[in-house]
PDB file of C-alpha atoms and ligand atoms in Angstrom:
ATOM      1  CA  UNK A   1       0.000   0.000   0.000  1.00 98.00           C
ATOM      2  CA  UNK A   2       1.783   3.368  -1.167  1.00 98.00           C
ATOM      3  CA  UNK A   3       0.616   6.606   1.084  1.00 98.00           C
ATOM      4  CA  UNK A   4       0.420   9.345  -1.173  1.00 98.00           C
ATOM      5  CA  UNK A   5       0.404  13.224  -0.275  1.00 98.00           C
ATOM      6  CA  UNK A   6       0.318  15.319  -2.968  1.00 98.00           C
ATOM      7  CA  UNK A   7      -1.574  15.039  -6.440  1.00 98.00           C
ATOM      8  CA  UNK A   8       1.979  15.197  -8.361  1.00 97.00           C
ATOM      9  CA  UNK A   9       2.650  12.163  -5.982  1.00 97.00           C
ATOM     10  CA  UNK A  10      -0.459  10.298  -7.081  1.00 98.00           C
ATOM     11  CA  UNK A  11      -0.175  11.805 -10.793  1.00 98.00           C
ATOM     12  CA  UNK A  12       2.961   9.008 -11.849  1.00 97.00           C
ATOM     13  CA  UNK A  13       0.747   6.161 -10.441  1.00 98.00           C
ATOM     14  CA  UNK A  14      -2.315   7.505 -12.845  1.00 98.00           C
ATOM     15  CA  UNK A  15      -0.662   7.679 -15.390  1.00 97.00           C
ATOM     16  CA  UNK A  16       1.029   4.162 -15.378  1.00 97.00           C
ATOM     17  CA  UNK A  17      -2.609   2.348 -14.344  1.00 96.00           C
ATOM     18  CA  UNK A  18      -3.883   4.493 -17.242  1.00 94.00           C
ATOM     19  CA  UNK A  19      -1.449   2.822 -19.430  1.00 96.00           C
ATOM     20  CA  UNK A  20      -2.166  -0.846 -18.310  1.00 97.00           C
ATOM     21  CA  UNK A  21      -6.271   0.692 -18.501  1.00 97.00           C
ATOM     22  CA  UNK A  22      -6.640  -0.183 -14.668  1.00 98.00           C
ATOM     23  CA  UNK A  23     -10.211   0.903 -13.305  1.00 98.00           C
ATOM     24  CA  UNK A  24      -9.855   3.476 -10.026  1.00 98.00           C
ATOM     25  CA  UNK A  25     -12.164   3.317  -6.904  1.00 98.00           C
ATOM     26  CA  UNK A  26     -11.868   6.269  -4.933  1.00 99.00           C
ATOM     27  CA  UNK A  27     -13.607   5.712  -1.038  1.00 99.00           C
ATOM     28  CA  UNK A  28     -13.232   9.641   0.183  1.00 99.00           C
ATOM     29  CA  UNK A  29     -13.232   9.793   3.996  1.00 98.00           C
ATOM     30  CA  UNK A  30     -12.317  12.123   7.131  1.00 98.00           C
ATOM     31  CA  UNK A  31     -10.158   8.625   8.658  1.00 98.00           C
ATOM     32  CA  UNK A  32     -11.235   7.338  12.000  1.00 98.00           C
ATOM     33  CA  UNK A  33     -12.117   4.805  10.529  1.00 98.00           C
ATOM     34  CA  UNK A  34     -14.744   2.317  11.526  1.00 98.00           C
ATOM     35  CA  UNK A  35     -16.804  -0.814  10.156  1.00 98.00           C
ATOM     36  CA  UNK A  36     -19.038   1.422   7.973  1.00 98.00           C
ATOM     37  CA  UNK A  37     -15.905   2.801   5.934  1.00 98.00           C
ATOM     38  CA  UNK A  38     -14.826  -0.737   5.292  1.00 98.00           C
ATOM     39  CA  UNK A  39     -17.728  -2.050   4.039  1.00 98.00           C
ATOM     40  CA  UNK A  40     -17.294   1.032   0.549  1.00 98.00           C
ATOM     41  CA  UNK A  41     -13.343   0.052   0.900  1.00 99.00           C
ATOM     42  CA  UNK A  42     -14.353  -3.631   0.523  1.00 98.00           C
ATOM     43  CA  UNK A  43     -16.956  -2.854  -2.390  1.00 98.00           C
ATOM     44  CA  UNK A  44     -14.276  -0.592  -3.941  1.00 98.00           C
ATOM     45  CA  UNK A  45     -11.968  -3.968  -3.366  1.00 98.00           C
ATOM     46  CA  UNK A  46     -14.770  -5.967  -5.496  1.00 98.00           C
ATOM     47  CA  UNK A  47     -15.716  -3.797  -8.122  1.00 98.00           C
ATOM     48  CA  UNK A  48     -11.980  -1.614  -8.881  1.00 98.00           C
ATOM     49  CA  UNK A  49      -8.559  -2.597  -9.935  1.00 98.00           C
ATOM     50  CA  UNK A  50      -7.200  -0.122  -7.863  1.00 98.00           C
ATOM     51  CA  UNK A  51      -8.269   1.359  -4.645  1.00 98.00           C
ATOM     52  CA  UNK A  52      -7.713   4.909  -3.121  1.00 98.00           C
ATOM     53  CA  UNK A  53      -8.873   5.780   0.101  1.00 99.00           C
ATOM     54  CA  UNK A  54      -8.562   9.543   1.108  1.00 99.00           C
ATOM     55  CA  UNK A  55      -8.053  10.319   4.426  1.00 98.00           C
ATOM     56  CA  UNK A  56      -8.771  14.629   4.817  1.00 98.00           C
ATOM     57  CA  UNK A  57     -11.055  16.451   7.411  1.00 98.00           C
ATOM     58  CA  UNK A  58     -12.352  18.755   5.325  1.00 98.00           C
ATOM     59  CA  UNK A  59     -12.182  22.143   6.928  1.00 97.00           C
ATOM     60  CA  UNK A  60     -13.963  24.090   4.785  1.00 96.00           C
ATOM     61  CA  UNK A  61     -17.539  21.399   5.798  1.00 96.00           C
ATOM     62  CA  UNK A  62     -17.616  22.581   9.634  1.00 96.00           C
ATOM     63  CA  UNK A  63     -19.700  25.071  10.589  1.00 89.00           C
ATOM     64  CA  UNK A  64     -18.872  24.702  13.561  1.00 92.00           C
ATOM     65  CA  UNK A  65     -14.767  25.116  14.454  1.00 95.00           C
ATOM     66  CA  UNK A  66     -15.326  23.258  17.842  1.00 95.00           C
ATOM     67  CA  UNK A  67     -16.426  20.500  16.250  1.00 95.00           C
ATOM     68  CA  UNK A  68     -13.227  20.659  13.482  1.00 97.00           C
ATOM     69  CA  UNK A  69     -11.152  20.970  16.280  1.00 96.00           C
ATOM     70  CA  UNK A  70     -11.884  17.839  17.560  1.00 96.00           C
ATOM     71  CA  UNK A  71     -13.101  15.270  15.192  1.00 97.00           C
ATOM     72  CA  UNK A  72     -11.354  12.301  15.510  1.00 97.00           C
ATOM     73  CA  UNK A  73      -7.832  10.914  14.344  1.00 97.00           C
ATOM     74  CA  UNK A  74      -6.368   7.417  14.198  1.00 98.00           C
ATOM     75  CA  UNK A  75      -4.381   7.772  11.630  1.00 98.00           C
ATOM     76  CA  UNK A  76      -2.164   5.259  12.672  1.00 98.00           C
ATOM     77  CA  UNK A  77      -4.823   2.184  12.888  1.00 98.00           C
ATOM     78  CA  UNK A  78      -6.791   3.141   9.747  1.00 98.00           C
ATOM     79  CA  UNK A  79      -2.993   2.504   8.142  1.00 98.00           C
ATOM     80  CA  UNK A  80      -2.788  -0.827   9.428  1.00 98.00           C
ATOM     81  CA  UNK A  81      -6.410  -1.433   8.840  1.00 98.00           C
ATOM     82  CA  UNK A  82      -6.666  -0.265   4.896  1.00 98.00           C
ATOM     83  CA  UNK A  83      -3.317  -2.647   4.508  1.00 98.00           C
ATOM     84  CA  UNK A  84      -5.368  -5.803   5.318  1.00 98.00           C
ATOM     85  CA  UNK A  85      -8.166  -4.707   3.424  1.00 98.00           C
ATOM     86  CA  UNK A  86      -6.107  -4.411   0.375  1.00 98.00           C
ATOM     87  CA  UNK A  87      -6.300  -0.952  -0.706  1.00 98.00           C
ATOM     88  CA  UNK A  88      -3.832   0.423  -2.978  1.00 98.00           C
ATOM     89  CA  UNK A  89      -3.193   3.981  -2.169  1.00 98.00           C
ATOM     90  CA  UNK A  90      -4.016   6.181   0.684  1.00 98.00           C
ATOM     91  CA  UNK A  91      -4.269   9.709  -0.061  1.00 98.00           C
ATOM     92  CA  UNK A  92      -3.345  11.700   2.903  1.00 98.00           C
ATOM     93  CA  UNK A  93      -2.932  14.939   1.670  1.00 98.00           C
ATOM     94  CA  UNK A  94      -2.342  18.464   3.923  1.00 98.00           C
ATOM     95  CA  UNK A  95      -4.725  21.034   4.130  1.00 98.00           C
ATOM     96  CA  UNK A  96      -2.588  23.501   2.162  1.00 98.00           C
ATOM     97  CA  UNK A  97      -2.109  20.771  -0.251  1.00 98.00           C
ATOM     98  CA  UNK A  98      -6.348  21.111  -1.036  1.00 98.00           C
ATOM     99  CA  UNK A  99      -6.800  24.335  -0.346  1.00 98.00           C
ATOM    100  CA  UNK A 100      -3.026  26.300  -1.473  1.00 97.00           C
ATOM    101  CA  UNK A 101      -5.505  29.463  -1.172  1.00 97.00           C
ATOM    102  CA  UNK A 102      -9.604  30.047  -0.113  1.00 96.00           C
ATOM    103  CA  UNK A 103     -11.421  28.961  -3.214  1.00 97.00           C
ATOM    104  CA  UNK A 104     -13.034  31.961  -4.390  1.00 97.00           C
ATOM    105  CA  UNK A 105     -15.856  29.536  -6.264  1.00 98.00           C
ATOM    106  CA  UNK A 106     -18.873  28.308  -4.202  1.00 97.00           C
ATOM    107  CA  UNK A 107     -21.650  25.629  -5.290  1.00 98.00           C
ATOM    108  CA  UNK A 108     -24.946  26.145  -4.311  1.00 97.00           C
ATOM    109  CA  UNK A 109     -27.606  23.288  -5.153  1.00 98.00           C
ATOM    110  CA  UNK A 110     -30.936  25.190  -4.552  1.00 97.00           C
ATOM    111  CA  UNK A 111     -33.674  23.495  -2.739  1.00 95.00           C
ATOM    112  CA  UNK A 112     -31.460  20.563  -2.270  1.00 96.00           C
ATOM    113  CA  UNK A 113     -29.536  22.508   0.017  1.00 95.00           C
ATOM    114  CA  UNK A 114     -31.876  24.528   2.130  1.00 96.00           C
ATOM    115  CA  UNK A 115     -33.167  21.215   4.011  1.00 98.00           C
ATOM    116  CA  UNK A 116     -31.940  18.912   6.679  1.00 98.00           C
ATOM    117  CA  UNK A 117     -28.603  19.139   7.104  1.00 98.00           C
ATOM    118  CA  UNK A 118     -28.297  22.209   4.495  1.00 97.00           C
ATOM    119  CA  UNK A 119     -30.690  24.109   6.909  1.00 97.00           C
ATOM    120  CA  UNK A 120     -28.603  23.638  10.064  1.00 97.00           C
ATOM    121  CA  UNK A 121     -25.245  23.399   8.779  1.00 96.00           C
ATOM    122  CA  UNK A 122     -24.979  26.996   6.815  1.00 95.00           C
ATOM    123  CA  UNK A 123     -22.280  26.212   3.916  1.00 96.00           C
ATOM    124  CA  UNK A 124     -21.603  22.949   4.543  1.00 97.00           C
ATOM    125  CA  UNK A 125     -23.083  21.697   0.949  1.00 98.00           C
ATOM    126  CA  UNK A 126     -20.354  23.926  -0.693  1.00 98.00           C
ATOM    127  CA  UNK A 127     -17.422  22.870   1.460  1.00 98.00           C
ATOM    128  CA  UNK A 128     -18.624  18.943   0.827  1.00 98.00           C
ATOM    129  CA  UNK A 129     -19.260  20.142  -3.037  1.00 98.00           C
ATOM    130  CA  UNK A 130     -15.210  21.724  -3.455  1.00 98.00           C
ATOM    131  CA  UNK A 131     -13.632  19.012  -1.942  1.00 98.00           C
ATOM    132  CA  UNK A 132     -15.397  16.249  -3.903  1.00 98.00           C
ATOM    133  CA  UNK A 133     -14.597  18.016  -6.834  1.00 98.00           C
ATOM    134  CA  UNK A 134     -10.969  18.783  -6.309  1.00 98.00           C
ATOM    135  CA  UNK A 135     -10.718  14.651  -4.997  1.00 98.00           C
ATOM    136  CA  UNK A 136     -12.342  13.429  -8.506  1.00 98.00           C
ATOM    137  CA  UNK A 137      -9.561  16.082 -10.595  1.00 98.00           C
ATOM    138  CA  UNK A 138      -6.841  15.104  -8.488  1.00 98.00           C
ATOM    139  CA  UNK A 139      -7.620  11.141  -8.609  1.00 98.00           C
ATOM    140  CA  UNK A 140      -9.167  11.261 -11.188  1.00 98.00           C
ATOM    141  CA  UNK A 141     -11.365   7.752 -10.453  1.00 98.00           C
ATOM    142  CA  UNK A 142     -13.691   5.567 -12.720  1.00 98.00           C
ATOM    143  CA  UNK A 143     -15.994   5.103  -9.425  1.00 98.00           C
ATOM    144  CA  UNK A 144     -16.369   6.712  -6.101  1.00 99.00           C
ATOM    145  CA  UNK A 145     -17.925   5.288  -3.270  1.00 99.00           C
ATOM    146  CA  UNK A 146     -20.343   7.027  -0.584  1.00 99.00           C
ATOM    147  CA  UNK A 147     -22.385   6.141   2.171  1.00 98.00           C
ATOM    148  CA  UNK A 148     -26.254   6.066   2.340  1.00 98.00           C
ATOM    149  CA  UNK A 149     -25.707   7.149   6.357  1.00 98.00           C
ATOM    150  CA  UNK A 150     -25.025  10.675   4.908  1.00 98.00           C
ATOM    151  CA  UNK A 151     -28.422  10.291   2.252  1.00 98.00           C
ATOM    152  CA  UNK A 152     -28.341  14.364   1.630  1.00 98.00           C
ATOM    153  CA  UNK A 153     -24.747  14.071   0.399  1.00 98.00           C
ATOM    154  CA  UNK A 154     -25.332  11.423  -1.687  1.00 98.00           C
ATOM    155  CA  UNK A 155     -28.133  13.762  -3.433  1.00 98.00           C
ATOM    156  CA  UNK A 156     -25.852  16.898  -3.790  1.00 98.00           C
ATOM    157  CA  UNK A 157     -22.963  14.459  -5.028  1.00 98.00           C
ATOM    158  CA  UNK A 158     -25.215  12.902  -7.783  1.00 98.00           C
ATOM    159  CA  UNK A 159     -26.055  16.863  -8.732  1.00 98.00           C
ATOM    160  CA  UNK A 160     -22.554  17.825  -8.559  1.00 98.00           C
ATOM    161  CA  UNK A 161     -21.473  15.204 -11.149  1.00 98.00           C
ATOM    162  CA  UNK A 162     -24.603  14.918 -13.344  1.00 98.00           C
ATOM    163  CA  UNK A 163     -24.953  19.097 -13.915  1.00 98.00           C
ATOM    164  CA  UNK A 164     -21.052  18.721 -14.236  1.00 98.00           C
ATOM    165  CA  UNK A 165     -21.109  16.373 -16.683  1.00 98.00           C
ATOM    166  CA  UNK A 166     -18.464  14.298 -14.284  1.00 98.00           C
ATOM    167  CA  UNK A 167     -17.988  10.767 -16.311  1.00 97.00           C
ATOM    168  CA  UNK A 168     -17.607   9.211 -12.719  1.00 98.00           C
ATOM    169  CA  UNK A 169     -19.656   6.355 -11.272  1.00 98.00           C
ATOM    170  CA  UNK A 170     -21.524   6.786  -8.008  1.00 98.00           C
ATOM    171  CA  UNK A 171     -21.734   3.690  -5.971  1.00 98.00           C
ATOM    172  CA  UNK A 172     -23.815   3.990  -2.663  1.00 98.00           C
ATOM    173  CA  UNK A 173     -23.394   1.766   0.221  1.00 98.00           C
ATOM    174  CA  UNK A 174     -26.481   0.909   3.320  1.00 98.00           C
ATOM    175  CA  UNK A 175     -25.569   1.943   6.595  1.00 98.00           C
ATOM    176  CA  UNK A 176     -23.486  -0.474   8.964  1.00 98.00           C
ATOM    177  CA  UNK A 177     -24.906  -0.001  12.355  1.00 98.00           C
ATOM    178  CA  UNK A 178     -23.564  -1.527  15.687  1.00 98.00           C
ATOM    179  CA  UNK A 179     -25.018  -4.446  17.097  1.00 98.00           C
ATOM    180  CA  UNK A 180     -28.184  -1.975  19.003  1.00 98.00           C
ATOM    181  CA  UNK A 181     -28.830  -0.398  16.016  1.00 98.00           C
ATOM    182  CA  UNK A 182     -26.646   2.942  15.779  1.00 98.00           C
ATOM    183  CA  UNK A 183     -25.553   4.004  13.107  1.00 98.00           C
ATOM    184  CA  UNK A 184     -21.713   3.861  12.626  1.00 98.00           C
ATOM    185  CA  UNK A 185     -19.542   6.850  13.043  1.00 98.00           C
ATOM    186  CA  UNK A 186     -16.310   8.864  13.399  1.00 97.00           C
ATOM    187  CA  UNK A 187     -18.068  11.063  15.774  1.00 97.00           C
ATOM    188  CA  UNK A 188     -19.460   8.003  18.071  1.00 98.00           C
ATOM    189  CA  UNK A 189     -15.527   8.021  19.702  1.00 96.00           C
ATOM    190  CA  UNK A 190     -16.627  11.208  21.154  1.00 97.00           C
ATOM    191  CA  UNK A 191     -19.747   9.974  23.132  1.00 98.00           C
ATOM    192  CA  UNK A 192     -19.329   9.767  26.674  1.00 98.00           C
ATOM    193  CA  UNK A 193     -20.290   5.830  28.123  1.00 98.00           C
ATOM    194  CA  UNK A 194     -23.514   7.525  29.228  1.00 98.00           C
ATOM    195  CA  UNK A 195     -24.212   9.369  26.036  1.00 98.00           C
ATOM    196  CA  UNK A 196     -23.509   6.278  23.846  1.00 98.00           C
ATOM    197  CA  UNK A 197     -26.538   4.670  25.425  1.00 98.00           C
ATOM    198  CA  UNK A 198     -29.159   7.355  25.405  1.00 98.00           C
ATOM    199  CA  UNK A 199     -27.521   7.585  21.503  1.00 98.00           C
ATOM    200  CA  UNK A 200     -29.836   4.873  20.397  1.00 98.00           C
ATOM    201  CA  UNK A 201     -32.966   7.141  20.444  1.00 98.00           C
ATOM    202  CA  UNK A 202     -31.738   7.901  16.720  1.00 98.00           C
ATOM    203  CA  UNK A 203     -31.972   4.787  15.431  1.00 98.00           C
ATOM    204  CA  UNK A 204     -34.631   2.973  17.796  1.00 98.00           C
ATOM    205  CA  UNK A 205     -36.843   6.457  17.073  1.00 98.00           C
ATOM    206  CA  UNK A 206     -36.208   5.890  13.051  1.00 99.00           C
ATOM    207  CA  UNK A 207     -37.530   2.177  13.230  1.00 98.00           C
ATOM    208  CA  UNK A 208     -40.378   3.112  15.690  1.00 98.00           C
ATOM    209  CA  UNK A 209     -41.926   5.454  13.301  1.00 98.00           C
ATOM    210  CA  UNK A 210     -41.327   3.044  10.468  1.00 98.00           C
ATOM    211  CA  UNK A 211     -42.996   0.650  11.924  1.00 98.00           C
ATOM    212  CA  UNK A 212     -45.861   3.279  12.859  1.00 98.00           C
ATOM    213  CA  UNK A 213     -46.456   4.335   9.381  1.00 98.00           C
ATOM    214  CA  UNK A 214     -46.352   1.345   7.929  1.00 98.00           C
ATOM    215  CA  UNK A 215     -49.099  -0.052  10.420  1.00 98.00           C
ATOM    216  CA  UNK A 216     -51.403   3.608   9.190  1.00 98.00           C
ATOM    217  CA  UNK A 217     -50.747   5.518  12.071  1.00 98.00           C
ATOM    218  CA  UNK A 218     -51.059   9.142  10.339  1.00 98.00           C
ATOM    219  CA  UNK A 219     -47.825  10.816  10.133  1.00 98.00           C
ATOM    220  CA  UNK A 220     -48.211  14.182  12.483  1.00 98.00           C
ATOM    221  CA  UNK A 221     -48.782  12.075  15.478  1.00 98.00           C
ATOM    222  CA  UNK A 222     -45.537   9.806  14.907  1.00 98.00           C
ATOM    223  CA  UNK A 223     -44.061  12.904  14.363  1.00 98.00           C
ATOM    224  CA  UNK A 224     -45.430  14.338  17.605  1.00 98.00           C
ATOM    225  CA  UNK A 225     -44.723  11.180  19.592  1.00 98.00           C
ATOM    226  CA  UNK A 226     -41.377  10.847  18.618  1.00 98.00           C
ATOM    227  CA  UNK A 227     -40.805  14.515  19.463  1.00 98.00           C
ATOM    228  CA  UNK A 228     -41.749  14.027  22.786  1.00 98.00           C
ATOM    229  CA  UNK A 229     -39.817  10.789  22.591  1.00 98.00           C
ATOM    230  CA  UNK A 230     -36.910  12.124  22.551  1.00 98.00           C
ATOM    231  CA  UNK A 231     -38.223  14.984  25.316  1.00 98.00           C
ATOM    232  CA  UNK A 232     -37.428  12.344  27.459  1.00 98.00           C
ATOM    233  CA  UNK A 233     -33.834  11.454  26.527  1.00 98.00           C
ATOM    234  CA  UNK A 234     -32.297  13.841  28.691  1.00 98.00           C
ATOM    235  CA  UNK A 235     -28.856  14.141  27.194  1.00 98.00           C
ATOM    236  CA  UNK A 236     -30.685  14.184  23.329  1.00 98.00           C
ATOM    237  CA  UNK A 237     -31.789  17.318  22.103  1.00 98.00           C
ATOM    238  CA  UNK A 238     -33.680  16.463  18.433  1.00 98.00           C
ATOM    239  CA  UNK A 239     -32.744  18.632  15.793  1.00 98.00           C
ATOM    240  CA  UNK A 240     -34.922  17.420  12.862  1.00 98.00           C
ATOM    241  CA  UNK A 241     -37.059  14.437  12.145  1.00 98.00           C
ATOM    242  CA  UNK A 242     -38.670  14.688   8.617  1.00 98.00           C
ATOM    243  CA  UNK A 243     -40.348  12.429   6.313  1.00 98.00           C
ATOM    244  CA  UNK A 244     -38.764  13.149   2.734  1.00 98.00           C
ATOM    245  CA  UNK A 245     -38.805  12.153  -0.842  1.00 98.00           C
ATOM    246  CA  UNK A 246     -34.949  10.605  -0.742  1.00 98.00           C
ATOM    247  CA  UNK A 247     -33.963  12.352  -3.766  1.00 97.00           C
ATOM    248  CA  UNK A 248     -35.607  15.862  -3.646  1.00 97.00           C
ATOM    249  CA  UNK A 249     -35.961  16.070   0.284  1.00 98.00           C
ATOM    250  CA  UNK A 250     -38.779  17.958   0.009  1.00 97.00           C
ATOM    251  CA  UNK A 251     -40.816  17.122   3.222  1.00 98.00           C
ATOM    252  CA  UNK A 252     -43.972  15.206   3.457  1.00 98.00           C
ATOM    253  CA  UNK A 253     -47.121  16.163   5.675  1.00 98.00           C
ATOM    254  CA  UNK A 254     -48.810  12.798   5.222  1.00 98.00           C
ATOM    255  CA  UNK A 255     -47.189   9.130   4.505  1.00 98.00           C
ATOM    256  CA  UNK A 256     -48.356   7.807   1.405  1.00 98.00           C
ATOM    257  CA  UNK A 257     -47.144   4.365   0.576  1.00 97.00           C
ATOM    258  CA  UNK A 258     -47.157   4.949  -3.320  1.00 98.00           C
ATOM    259  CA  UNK A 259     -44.667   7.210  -3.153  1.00 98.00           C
ATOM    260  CA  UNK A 260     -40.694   7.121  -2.229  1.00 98.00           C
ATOM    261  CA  UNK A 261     -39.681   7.963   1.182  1.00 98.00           C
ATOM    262  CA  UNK A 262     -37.403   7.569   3.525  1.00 98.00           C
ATOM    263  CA  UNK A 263     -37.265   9.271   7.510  1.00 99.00           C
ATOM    264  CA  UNK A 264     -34.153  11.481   8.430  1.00 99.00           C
ATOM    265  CA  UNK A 265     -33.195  12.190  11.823  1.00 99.00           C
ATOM    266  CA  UNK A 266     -30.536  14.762  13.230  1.00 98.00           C
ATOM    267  CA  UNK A 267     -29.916  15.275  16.949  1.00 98.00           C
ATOM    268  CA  UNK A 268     -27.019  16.269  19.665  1.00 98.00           C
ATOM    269  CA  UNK A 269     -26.072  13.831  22.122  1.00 98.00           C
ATOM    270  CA  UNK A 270     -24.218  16.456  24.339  1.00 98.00           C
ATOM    271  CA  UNK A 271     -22.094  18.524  22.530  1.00 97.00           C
ATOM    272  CA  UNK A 272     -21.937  15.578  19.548  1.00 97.00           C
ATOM    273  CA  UNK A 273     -24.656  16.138  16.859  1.00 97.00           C
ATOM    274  CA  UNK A 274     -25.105  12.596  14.932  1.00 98.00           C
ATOM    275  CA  UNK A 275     -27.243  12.112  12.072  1.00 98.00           C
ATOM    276  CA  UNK A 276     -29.185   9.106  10.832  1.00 99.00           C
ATOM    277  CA  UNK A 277     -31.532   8.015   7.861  1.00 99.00           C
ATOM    278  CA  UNK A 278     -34.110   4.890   7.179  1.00 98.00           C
ATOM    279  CA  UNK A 279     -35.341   4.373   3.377  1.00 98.00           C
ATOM    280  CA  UNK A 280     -39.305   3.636   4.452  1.00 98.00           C
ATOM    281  CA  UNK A 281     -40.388   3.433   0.410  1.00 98.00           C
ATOM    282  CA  UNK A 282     -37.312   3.160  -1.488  1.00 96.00           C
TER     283      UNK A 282
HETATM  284  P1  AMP B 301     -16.792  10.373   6.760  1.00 95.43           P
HETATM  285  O1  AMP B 301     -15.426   9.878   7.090  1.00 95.43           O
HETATM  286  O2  AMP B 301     -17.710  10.457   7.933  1.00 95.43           O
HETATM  287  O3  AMP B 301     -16.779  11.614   5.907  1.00 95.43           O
HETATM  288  O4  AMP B 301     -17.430   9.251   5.849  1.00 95.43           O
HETATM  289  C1  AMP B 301     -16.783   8.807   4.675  1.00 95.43           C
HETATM  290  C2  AMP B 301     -17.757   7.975   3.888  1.00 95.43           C
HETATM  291  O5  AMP B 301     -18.178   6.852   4.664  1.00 95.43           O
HETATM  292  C3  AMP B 301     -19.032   8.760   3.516  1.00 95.43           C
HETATM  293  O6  AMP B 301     -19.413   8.416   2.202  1.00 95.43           O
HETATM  294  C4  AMP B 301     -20.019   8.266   4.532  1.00 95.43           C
HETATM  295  O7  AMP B 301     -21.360   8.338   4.088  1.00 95.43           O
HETATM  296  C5  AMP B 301     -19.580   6.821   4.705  1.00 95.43           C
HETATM  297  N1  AMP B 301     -20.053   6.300   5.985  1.00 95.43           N
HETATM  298  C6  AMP B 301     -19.923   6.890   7.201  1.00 95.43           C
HETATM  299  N2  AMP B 301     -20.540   6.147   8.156  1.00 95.43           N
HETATM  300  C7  AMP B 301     -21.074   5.064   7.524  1.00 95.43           C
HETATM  301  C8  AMP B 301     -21.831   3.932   7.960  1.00 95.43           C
HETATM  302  N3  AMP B 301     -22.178   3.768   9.234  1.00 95.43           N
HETATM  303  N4  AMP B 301     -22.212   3.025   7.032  1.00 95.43           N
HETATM  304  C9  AMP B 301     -21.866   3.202   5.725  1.00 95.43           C
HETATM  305  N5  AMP B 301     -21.157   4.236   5.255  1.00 95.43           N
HETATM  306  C10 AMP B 301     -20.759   5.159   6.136  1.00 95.43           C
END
């Protein structure tokens, strides 16, 4: 496994695996790196003749500098780890390496981006939207692999590279969740012992009202039941929980079986905000 840092660096490799007409699978990732992340390395593993996993916390995606300041790193173990899973090339590359100066561009993806996570996260669409893009120049890969646990970034990534005209194949992966149902991720390091417990509401609350709506229970009272659900969780404080069409994410005011939807959830456990989906109608 070579560890790459700059795109000159990765630029030689292209060009020989261009030459023998090697297919690239790129897995992009912040690293702390957990079951979930494996599981689009391991696809990549099926599906690519060569794999690149990026390893960058995005700066320009926070809203929020505390939170920057202390995602998670593990660099170390998500080495070791991506050598037994095979992967090619890890692209580690330095913040000035990305960014050498404050892009001056910004993408902005209309309605998709004024919902759910777009609403509460001011500008994090665009920082998610540069970064992909300067990933796909610099790697330049046949396919790129996401995960449905972030379902809004799949939707702005598949707007990004269709209204670009990006000849790059999206693949999306389900969600790995832990053995009680949450939903892996980077973040869940963070949880205190007692916050990792009451952390389930996400996911148990997301089945719950599955189940609910699929049984006819009319949407406005799951909604209002799981509100006060979660009123009772006393280190959860709910964010959003919206029925939407999983493409558009327009909101829904009534479940109607004949038509796509799937249930996205955002709430802090503490300081930690986690996010969580469930396809209902896919
Ligand atoms: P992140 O490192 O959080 O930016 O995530 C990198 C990629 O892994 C993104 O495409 C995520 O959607 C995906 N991912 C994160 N958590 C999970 C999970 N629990 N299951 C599947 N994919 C995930």
């Amino acid at each position: 496994m070579h560890v790459v840092l700059t795109g000159a660096d990765w630029h030689k490799y292209w060009l020989k695996s261009l030459k023998k007409d090697k297919s690239i699978g790129l897995v992009p990732t912040m690293g702390a790196l957990h079951e979930g992340h494996f599981d689009l390395v391991r696809k990549a593993r099926q599906e690519s003749d060569i794999v690149v996993v990026s390893i960058f916390v995005n700066p320009t995606q926070f809203h929020n500098q505390e939170d920057f300041d202390n995602y998670p790193s593990t660099l170390e173990e998500d080495l070791a780890k991506l050598e037994l899973e095979k992967v090619d090339f890890v692209f580690i590359p330095k913040t000035e390496t990305i960014y050498p100066e404050k892009p001056k561009l910004s993408i902005h993806f209309g309605n998709l981006e004024t919902v759910l996570e777009g609403a509460f996260r001011p500008g994090h669409f665009n920082g998610v939207a540069i970064v992909v893009s300067k990933l796909f120049n610099i790697i330049k890969p046949h396919t790129a692999y996401f995960g449905q646990k972030d379902l809004q970034q799949t939707g702005i990534i598949r707007r990004l590279v269709n209204d670009l005209s990006m000849n790059i194949n999206l693949v999306i992966v389900p969600t790995r969740r832990e053995d009680d149902g949450l939903a892996m991720s980077s973040r869940n390091l963070r949880l205190s012992p007692e916050e990792r417990k009451q952390a389930l509401i996400l996911s148990s609350s997301l089945t719950k009202a599955k189940q609910e709506l699929l049984a006819g229970k009319p949407w406005f009272e799951v909604h209002n039941q799981i509100k006060r659900d979660f009123e009772e969780v006393p280190l959860a404080s709910l964010e959003y929980f919206e029925l939407v069409h999983p493409e558009s994410f327009v909101s829904y005011t009534d479940f109607d079986l004949t038509k796509k939807s799937s249930l996205c959830v955002a709430a802090y456990l503490g300081k930690i905000r986690l996010i969580d989906n469930l396809p209902i109608i896919p």
